[in-house]
Short mmCIF file of C-alpha atoms in Angstrom, two decimals:
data_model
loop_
_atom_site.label_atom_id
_atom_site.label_comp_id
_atom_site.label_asym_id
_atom_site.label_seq_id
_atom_site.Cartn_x
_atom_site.Cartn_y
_atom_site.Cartn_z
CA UNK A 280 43.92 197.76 123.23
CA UNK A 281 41.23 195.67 120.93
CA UNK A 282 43.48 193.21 118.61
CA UNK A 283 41.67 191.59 115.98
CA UNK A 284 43.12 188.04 114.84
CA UNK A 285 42.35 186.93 111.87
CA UNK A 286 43.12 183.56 110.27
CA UNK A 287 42.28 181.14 108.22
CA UNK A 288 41.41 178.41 110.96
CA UNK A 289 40.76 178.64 114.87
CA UNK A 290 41.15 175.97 117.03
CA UNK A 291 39.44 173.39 117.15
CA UNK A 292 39.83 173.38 113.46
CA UNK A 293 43.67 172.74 113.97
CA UNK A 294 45.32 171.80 110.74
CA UNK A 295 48.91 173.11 111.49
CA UNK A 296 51.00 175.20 113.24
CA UNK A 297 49.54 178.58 112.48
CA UNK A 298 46.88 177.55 114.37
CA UNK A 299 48.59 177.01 117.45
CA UNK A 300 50.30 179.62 117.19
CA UNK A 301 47.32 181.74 116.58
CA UNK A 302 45.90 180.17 119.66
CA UNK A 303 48.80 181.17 122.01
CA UNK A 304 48.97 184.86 120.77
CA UNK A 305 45.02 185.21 121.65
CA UNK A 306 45.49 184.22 124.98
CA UNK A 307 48.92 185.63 125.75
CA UNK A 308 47.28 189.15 124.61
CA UNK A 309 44.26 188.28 126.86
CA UNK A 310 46.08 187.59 129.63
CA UNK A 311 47.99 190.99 129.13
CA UNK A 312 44.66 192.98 129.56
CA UNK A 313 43.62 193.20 126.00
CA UNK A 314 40.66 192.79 124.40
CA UNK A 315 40.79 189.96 121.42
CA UNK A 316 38.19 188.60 119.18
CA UNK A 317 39.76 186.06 116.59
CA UNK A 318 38.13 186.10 112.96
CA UNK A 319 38.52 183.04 110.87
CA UNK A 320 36.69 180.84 108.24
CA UNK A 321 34.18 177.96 109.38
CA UNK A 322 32.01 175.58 107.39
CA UNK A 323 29.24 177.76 108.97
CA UNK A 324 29.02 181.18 110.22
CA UNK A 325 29.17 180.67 113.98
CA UNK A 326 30.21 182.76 117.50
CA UNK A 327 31.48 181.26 120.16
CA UNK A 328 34.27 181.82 123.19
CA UNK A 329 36.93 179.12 123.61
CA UNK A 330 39.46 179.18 126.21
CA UNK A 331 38.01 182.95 127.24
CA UNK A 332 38.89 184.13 123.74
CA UNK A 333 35.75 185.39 121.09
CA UNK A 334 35.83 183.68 118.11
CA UNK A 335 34.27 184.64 114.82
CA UNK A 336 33.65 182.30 112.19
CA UNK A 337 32.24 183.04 108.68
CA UNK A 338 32.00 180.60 105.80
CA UNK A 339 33.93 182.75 102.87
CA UNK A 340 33.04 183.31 99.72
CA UNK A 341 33.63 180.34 96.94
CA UNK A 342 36.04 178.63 99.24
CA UNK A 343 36.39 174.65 99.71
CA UNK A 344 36.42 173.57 103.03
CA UNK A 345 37.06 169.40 102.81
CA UNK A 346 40.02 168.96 105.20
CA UNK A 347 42.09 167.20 102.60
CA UNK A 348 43.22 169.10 99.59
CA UNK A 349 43.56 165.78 97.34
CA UNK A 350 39.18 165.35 97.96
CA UNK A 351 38.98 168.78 96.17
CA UNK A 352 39.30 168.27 92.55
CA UNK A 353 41.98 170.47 90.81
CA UNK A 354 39.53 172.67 88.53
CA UNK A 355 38.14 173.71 92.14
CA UNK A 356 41.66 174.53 93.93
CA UNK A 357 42.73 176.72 90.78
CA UNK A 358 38.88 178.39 91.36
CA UNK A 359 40.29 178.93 94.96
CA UNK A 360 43.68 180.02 94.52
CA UNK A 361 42.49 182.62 91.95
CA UNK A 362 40.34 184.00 94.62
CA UNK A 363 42.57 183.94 97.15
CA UNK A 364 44.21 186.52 95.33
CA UNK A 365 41.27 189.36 95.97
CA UNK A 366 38.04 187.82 96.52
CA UNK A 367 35.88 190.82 96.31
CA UNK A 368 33.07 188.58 97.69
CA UNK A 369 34.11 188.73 101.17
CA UNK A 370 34.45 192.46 101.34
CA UNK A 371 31.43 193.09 102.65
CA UNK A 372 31.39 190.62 105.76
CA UNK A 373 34.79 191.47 106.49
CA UNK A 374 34.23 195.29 106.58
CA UNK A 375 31.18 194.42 108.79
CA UNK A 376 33.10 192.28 111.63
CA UNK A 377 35.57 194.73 111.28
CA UNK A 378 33.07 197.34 112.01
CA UNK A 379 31.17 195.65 114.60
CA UNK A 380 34.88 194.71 116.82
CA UNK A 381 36.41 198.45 115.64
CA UNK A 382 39.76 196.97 116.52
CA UNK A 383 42.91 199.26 117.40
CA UNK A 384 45.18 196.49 115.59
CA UNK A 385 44.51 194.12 113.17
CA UNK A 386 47.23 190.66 113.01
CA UNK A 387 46.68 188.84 109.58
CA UNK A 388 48.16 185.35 109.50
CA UNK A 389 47.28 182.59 106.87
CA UNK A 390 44.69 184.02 104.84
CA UNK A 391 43.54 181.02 102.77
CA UNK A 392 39.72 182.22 102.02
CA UNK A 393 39.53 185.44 103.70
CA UNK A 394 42.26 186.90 101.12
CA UNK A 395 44.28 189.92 101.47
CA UNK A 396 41.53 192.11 100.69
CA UNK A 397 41.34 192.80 104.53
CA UNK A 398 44.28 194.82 104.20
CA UNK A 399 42.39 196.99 101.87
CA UNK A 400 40.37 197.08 104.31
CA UNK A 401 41.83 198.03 107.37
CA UNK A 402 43.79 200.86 105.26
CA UNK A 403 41.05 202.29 104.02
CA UNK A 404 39.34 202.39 108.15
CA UNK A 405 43.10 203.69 108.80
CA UNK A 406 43.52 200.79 111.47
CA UNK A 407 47.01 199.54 112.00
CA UNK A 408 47.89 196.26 110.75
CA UNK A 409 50.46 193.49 111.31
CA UNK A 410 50.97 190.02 109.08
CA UNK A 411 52.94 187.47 109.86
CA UNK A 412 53.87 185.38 107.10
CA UNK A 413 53.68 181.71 107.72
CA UNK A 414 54.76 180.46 103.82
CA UNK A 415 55.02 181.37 100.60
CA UNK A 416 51.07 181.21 99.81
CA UNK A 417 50.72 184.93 99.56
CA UNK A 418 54.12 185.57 97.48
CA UNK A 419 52.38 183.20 94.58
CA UNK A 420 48.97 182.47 95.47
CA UNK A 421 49.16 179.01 93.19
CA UNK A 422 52.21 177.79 94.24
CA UNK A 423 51.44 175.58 96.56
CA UNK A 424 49.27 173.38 94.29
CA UNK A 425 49.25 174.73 90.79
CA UNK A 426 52.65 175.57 89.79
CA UNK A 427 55.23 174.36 91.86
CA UNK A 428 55.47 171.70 89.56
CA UNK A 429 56.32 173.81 86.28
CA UNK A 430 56.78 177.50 88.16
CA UNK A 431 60.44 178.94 87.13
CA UNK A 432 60.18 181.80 89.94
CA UNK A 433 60.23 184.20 87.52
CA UNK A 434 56.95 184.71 86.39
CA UNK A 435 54.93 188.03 86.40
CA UNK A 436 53.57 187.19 90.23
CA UNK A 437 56.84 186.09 92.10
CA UNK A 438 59.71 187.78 89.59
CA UNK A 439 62.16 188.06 92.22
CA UNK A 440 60.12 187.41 95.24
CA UNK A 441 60.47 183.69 95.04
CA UNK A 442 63.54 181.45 94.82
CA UNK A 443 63.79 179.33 91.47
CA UNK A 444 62.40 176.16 91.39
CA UNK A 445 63.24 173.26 89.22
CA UNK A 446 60.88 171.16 87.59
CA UNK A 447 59.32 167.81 89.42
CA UNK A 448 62.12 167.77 92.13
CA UNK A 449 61.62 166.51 95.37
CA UNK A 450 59.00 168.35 97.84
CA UNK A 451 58.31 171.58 98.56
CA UNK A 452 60.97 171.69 101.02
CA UNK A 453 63.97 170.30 99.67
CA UNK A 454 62.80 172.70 96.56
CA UNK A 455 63.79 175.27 98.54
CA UNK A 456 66.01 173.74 101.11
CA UNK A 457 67.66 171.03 99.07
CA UNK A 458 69.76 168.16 100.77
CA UNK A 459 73.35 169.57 99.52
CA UNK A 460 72.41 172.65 101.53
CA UNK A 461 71.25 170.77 104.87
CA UNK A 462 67.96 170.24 103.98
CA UNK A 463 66.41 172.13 106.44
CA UNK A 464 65.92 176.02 106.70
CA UNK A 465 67.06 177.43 110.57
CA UNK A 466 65.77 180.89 112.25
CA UNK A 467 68.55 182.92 113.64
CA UNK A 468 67.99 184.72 116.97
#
C-alpha cells in the first residue's frame, strides 16, 4: 500500500514529539512492505531520503518558520493562525504532491502550515484518510497563542468542543489539567 505522511515537520527538523512519532510510523510502515513518502513544510522546497524513507518538503504559503514562536511578532502569528484555518494558497502544491505520490492512504498529523485543506483534498481524489490529533490546535486554530488567555470555550469555533478556560491561570496544561485534579492527563489502555 502507498501511505502518504504528512506533517508539519520531518526529522531533522525535530521540535517535539509528533515528530518522533512521525518518524517511527514511516519506518515501521516501511519495514512492513509499504511504500511511504512523508510530506511536510521546510524553509525551502527540498527532496531527500532519510533513514530509507522519501521526504517531501515544501515551504507553505504565508507561514513563519523561526524556530521560536516568541521571535515572531504577534501581528504575524494571528496572520498564521488565520491561515491555518484554510489556506487556499497551498492547494495547489498539495494537490500536485498528492498527485505525483497517488497514495492509497493519506495520515494527517500536526498540520501547522499545510492546514486542513488537504482533507479537502484527499476527499475530493476519494483517497482514504486518517488524522491523528496531537493537541487542541485544530479544535481552535488560535488557541494556542491568541486566546487562551481571554478564550471562554464557548465561542463560535470551539462551542462545546473545548473545555472552559479561565482567564490568565497557570499554563496550558494545568488549564486543562489543573493541580486539584492531578495535574496531569493519563491514556487508558
Amino acid at each position: 500500500m502507498k501511505v502518504l505522511i504528512i506533517n508539519s515537520f520531518y526529522a531533522p527538523d525535530i521540535r517535539g514529539g509528533a515528530e518522533y512519532s512521525v518518524k517511527k510510523l514511516a519506518e515501521g510502515l516501511q519495514i512492513r512492505g509499504h511504500i511511504v513518502r512523508v510530506l511536510c513544510t521546510g524553509d525551502f522546497d527540498k527532496e531527500e531520503i532519510i533513514d530509507g524513507i522519501e521526504i517531501v518538503r515544501f515551504r507553505p504559503y504565508g507561514a513563519h518558520k523561526e524556530k521560536n514562536i516568541q521571535d515572531v511578532p504577534r501581528w504575524r502569528r494571528l496572520l498564521g493562525h488565520l491561515l491555518d484555518i484554510w489556506n487556499i494558497g497551498n492547494l495547489k502544491r498539495l494537490s500536485q504532491e498528492i498527485d505525483r505520490f497517488a497514495p492509497d492512504v493519506i495520515n494527517t498529523n500536526n498540520l501547522y502550515g499545510i492546514t486542513p485543506i488537504v482533507w479537502k483534498i484527499a476527499k475530493k481524489k476519494k483517497i482514504r484518510l486518517v488524522h491523528t490529533i496531537r493537541d487542541y490546535y485544530l479544535m481552535c486554530p488560535l488557541f494556542l497563542d491568541i486566546l487562551l488567555r481571554f478564550c471562554s470555550g464557548s465561542g463560535p469555533f470551539c462551542r462545546g468542543t473545548v473545555p472552559s478556560v479561565q482567564k490568565n491561570r497557570g499554563t496550558a496544561a494545568e488549564r486543562f489539567f489543573p493541580p486539584e485534579s492531578g495535574g496531569s492527563a493519563q491514556l487508558q489502555a
